[in-house]
Tab-separated table of C-alpha atoms and ligand atoms in Angstrom:
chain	number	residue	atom	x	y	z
A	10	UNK	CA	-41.313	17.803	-38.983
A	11	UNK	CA	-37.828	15.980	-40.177
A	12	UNK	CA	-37.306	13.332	-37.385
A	13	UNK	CA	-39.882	11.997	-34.510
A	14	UNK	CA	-39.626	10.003	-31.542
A	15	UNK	CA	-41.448	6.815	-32.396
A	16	UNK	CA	-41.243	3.312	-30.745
A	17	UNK	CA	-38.264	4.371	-28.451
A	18	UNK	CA	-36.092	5.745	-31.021
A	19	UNK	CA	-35.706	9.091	-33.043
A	20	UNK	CA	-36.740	8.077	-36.908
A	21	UNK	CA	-37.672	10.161	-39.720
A	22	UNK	CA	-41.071	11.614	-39.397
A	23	UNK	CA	-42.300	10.157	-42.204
A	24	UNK	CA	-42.134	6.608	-40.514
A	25	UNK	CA	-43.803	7.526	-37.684
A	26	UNK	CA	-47.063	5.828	-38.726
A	27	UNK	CA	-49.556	3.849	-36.668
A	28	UNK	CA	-51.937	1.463	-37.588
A	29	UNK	CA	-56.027	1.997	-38.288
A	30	UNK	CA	-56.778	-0.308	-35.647
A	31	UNK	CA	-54.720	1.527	-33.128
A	32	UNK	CA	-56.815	1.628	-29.930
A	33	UNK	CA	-56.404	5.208	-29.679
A	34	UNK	CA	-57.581	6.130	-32.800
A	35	UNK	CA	-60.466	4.024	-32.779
A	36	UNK	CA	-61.830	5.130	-28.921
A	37	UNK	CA	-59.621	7.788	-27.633
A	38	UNK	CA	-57.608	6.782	-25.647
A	39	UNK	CA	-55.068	8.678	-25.439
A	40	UNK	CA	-53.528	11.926	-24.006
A	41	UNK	CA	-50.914	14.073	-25.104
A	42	UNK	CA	-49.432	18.285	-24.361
A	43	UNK	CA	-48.878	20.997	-26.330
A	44	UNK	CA	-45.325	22.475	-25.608
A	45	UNK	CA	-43.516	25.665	-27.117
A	46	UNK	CA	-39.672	26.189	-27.839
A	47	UNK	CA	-39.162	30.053	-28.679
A	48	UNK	CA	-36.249	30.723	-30.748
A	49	UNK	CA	-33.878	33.705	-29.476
A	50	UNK	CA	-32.439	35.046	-32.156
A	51	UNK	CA	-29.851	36.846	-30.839
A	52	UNK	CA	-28.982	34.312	-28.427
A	53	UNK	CA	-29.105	31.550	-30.855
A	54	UNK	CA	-30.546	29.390	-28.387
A	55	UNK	CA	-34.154	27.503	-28.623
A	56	UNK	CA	-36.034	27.987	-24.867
A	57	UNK	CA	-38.731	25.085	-24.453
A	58	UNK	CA	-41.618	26.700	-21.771
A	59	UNK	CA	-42.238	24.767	-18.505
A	60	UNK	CA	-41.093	21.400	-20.013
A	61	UNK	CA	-41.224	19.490	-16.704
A	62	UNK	CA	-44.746	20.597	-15.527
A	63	UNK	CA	-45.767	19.700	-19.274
A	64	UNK	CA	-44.057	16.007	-18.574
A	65	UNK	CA	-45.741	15.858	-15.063
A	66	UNK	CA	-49.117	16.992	-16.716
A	67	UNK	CA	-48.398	14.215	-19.729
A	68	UNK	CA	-47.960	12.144	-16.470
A	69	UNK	CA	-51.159	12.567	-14.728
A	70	UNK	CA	-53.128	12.023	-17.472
A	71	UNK	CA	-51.272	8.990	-18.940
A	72	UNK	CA	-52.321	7.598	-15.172
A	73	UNK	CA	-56.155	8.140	-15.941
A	74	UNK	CA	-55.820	5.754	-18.506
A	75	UNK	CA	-53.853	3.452	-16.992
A	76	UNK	CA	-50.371	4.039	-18.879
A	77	UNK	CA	-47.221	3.731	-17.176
A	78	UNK	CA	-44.947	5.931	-19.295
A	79	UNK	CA	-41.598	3.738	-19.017
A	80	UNK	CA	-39.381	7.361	-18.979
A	81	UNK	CA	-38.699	9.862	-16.035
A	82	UNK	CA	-39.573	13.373	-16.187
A	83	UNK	CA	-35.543	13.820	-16.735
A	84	UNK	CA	-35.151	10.964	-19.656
A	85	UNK	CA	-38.205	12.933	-21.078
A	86	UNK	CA	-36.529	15.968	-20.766
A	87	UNK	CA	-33.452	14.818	-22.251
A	88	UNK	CA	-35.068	13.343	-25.017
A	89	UNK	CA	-37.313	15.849	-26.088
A	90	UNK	CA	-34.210	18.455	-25.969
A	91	UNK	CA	-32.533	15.558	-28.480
A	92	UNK	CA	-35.393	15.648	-31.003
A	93	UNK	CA	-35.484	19.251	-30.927
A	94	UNK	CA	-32.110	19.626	-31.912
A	95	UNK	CA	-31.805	17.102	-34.278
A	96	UNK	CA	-34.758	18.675	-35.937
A	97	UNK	CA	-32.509	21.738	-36.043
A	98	UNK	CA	-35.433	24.630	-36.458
A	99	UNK	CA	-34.001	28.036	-35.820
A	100	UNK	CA	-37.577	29.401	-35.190
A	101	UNK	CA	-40.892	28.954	-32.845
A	102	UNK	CA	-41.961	25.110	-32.289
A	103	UNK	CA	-44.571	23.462	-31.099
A	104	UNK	CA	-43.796	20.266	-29.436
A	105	UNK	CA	-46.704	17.841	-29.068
A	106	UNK	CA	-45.721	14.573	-27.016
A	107	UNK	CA	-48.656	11.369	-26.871
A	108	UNK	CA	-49.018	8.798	-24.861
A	109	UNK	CA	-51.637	6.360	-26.354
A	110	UNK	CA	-53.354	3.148	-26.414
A	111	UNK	CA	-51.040	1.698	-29.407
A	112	UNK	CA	-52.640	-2.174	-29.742
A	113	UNK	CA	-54.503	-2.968	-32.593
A	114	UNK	CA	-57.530	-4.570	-30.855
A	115	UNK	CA	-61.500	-4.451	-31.209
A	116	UNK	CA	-62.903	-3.878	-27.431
A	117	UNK	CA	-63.412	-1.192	-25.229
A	118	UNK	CA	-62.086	-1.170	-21.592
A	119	UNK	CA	-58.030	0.086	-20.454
A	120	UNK	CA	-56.628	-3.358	-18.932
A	121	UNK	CA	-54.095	-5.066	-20.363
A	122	UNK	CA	-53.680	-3.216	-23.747
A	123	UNK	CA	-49.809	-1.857	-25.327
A	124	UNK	CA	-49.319	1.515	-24.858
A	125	UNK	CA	-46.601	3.539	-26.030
A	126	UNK	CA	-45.086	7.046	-26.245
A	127	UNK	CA	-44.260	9.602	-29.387
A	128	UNK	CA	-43.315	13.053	-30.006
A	129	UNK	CA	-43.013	14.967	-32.711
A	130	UNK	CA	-42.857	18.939	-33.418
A	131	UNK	CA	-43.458	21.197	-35.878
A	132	UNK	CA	-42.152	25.005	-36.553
A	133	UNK	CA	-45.722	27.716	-34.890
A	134	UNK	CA	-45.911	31.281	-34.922
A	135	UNK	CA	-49.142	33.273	-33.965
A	136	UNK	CA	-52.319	31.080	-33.472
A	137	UNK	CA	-54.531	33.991	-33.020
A	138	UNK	CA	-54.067	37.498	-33.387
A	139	UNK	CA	-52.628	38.554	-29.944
A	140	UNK	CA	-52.084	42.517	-31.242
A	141	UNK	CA	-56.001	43.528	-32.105
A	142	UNK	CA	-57.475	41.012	-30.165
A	143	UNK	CA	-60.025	38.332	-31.450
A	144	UNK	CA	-64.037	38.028	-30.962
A	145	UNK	CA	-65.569	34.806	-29.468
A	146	UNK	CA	-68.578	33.492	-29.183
A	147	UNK	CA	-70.912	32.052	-26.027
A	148	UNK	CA	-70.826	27.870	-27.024
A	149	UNK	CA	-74.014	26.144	-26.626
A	150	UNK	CA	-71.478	23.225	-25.858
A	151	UNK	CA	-70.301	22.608	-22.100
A	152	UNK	CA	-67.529	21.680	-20.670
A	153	UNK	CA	-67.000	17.976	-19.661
A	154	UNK	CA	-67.530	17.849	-16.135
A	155	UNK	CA	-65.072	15.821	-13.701
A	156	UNK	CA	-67.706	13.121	-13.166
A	157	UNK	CA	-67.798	11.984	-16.714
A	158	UNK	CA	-64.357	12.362	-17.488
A	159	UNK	CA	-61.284	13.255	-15.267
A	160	UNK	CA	-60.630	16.376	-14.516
A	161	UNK	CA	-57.047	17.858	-15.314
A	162	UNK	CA	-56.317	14.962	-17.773
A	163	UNK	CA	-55.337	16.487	-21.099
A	164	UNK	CA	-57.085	13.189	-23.300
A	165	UNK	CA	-57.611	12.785	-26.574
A	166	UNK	CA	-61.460	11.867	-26.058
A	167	UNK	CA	-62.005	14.995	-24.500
A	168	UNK	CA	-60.882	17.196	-27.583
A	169	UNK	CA	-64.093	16.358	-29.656
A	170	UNK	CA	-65.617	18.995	-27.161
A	171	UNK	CA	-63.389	21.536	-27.715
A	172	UNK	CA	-63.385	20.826	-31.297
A	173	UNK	CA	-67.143	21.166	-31.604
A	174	UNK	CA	-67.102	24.539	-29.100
A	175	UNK	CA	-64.601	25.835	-31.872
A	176	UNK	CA	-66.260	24.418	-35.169
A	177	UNK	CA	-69.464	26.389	-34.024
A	178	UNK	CA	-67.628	29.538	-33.217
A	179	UNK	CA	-66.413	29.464	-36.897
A	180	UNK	CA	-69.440	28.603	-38.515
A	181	UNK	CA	-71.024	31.981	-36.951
A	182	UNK	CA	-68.293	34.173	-37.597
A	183	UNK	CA	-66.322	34.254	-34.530
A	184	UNK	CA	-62.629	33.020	-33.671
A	185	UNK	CA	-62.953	31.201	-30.422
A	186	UNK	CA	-65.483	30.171	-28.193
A	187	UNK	CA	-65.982	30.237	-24.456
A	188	UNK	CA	-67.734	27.150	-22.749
A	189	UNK	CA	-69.610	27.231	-19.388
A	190	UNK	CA	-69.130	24.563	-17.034
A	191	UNK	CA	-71.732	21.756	-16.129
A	192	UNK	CA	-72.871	23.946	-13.901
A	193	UNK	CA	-73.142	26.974	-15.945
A	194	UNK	CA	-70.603	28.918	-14.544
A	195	UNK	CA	-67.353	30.296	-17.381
A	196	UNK	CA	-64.888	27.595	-17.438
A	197	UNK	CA	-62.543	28.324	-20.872
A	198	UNK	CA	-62.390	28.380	-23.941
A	199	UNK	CA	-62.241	25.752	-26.598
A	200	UNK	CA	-58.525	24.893	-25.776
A	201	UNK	CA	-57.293	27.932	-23.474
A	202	UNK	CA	-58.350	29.412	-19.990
A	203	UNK	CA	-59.865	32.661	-19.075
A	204	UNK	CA	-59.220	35.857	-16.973
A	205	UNK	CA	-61.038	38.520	-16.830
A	206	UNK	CA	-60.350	42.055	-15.492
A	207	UNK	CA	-62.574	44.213	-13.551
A	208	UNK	CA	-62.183	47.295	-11.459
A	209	UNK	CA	-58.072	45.956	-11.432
A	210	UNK	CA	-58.429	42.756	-9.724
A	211	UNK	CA	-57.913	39.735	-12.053
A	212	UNK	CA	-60.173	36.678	-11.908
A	213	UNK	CA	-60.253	33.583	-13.440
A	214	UNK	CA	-62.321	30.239	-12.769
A	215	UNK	CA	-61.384	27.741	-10.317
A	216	UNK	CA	-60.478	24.577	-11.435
A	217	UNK	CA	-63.739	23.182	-10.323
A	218	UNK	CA	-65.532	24.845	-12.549
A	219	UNK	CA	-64.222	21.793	-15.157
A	220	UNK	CA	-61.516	23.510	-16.751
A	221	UNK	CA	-57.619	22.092	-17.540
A	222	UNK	CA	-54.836	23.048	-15.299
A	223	UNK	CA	-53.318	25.144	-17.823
A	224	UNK	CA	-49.532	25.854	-16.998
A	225	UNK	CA	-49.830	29.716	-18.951
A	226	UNK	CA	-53.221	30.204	-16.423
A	227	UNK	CA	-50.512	29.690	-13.303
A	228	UNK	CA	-46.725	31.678	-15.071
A	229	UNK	CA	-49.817	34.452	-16.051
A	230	UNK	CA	-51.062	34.700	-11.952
A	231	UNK	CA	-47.572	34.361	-10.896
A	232	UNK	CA	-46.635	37.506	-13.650
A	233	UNK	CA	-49.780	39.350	-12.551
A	234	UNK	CA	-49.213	39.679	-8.865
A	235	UNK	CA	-44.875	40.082	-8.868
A	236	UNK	CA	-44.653	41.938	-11.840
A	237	UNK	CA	-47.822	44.241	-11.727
A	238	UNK	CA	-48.499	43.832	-7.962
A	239	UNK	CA	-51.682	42.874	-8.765
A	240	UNK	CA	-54.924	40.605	-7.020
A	241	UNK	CA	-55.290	37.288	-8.734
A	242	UNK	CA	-58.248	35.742	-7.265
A	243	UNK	CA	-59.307	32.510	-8.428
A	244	UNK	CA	-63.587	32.795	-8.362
A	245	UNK	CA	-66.837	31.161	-10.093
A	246	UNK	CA	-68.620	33.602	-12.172
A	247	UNK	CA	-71.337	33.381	-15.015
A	248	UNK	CA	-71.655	34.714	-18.468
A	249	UNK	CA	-73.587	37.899	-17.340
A	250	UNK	CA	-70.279	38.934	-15.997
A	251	UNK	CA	-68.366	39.146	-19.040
A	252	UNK	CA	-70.364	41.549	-20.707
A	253	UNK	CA	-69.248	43.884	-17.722
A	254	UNK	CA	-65.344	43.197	-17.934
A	255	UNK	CA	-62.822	45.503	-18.329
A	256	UNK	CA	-60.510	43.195	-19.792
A	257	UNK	CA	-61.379	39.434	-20.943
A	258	UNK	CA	-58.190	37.568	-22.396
A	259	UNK	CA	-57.458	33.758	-23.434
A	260	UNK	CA	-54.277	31.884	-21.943
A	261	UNK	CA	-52.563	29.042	-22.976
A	262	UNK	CA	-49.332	27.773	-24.961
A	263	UNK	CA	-51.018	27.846	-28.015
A	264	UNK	CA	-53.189	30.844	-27.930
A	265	UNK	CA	-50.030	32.649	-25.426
A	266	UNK	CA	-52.464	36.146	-23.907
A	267	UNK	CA	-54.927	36.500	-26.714
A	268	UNK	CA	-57.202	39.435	-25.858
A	269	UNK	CA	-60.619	39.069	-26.349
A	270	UNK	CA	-62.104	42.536	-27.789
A	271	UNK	CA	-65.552	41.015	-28.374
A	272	UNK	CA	-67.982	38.870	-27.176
A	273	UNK	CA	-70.862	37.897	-29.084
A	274	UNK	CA	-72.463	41.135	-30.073
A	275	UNK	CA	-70.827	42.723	-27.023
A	276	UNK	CA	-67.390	45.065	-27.447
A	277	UNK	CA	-65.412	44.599	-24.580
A	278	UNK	CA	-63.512	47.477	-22.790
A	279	UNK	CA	-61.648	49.433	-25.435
A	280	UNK	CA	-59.800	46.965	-27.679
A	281	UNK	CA	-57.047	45.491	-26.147
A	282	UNK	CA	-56.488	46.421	-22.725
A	283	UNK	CA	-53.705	47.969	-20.470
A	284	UNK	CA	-53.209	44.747	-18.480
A	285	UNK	CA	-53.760	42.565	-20.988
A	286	UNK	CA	-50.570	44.548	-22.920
A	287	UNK	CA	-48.246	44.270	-19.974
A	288	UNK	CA	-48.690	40.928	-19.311
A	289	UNK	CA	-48.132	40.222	-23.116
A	290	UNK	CA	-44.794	42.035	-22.975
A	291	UNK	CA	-43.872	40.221	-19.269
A	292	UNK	CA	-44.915	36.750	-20.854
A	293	UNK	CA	-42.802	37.124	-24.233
A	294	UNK	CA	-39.865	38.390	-22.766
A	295	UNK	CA	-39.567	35.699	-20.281
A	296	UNK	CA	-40.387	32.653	-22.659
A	297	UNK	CA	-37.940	34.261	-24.853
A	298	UNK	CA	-35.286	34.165	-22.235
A	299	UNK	CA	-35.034	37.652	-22.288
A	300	UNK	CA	-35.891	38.383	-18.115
A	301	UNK	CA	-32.931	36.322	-15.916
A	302	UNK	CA	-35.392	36.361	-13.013
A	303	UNK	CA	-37.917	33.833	-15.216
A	304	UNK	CA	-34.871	31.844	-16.654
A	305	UNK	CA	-36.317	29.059	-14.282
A	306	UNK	CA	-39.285	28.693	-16.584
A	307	UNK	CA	-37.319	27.487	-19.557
A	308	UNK	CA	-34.952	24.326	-20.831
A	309	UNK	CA	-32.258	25.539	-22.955
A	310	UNK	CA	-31.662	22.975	-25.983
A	311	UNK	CA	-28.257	24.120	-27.343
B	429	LIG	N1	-57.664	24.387	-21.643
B	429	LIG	C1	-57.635	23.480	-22.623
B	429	LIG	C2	-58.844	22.660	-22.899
B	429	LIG	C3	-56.462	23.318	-23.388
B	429	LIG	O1	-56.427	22.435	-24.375
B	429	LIG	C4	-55.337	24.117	-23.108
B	429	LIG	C5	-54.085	23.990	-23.928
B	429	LIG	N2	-53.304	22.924	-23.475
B	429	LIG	C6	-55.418	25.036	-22.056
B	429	LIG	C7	-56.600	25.148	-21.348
B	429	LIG	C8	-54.246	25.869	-21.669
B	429	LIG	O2	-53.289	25.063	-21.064
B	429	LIG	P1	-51.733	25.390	-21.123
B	429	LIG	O3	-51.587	26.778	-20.626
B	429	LIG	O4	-51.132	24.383	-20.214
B	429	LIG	O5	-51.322	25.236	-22.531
């Protein structure tokens, strides 16, 4: 965390600072992503994951609340490979770019208030533990469904539901939790999508069951069906069903394939599971620019 992009300029971090009466800190409004550059040792070279779809994302929701980010997907491409470098970590990052409501005003509403853009990073390993697996817990929290706030907007507001969905799965003992949908059915977990496995076809929950987009959920499909030849269907289910899995595991750029051994009480298959494993090594080698044929997945910064 040595420089940020603040106020249309790369400063040091340190005066990247906003004020109490921000707008965004005082309603939510804002929206932001969650990006990864893997370092490649050998190659010397930092790879940032699916950079433009996290820009178009960023894009989508900035639109929900009525900010006009004044940069193209390109200029944010360019700049974001600029603060990386300058930055100069020669490990794993985690890039988080916001687009908020950055007036100091009292009143609710989204007309007519300054907005403006930042991004800063910081150096991220492991967020769970991916080898043994982790154990979750069934949130009495749901979802937010599409009708109260937009679905596949990544907002600021939103994240006091997935912060409450994990808070309880700490407080009882478990890492993660998975939320149900308005209507009941699985949608994800506090900040990551499911899949589950069963009898070797692959499901996960539609997007209508009031879950994010997540950009891992679609390179994990794409790596399922080319590289394992497998069916990827995208289906509604509810909780009964994950009792009977073969396989449950988490996606997302934080959590990467986090395999879920445990649900509440429940073991699930045999710790972590054959599919789960090869699409673990398939992922990491290609975010790692180590498989040519997923190259087009990553922005080089050096
Ligand atoms: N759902 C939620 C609520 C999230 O916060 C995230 C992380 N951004 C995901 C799913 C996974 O999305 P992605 O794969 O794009 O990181």
């Amino acid at each position: 965390m040595k420089f940020a992009f603040f106020k249309g300029e790369i400063v040091p971090f340190e005066k990247a600072t906003i004020s109490i009466m921000t707008h965004a800190f005082n309603y939510g409004t804002g929206c932001f992503e969650g990006i990864r550059g893997y370092w490649n040792e050998d190659q010397k070279q930092m790879y940032i994951v699916k950079l433009k779809e996290h820009y178009d994302r960023l894009i989508k929701s900035a639109k929900t609340l009525k900010i006009k980010i004044s940069y193209s997907v390109p200029e944010l491409v360019k700049l974001t490979c600029d603060l990386v470098r300058q930055n100069g970590y020669q490990q794993d990052v985690y890039i988080r770019p916001l687009a908020y409501k950055s007036e100091s005003k009292i009143g609710l509403g989204l007309h007519n208030l300054e907005d403006d853009f930042a991004i800063f990073l910081a150096p991220f390993g492991e967020y769970l533990d991916i080898s043994n697996g982790i154990k979750v817990c069934l949130s009495k929290y749901r979802r937010i469904a599409s009708h109260s706030m937009p679905q596949g907007a990544k907002l600021t507001g939103t994240y006091f539901n997935s912060s409450l969905a994990k808070a309880e799965a700490l407080d009882r003992g478990y890492v993660e939790a998975i939320t149900l949908s308005h209507k009941g059915n699985v949608s994800e977990g506090s900040a990551e999508n499911i899949f589950m496995v069963k009898k070797g076809v692959i499901i996960t929950p539609p997007l209508s069951d009031d879950l994010l987009p997540g950009i891992t959920r679609l390179a994990v499909m794409e790596l399922a069906r080319k590289e394992l030849g497998l069916k990827v269907i995208e289906k509604s289910f509810k909780p009964a069903a994950l009792f009977k899995a073969d396989e449950l595991f988490f996606t997302g750029t934080g959590v990467q394939i986090s395999p879920i051994t445990q649900v509440e009480k429940t073991k699930i298959g045999k710790g972590v599971g054959p599919i789960a494993k090869q699409l673990q090594e398939l992922y990491f080698r290609a975010v790692r620019g180590e498989n040519p044929k997923y190259k087009k997945w990553l922005t080089p910064v050096f």
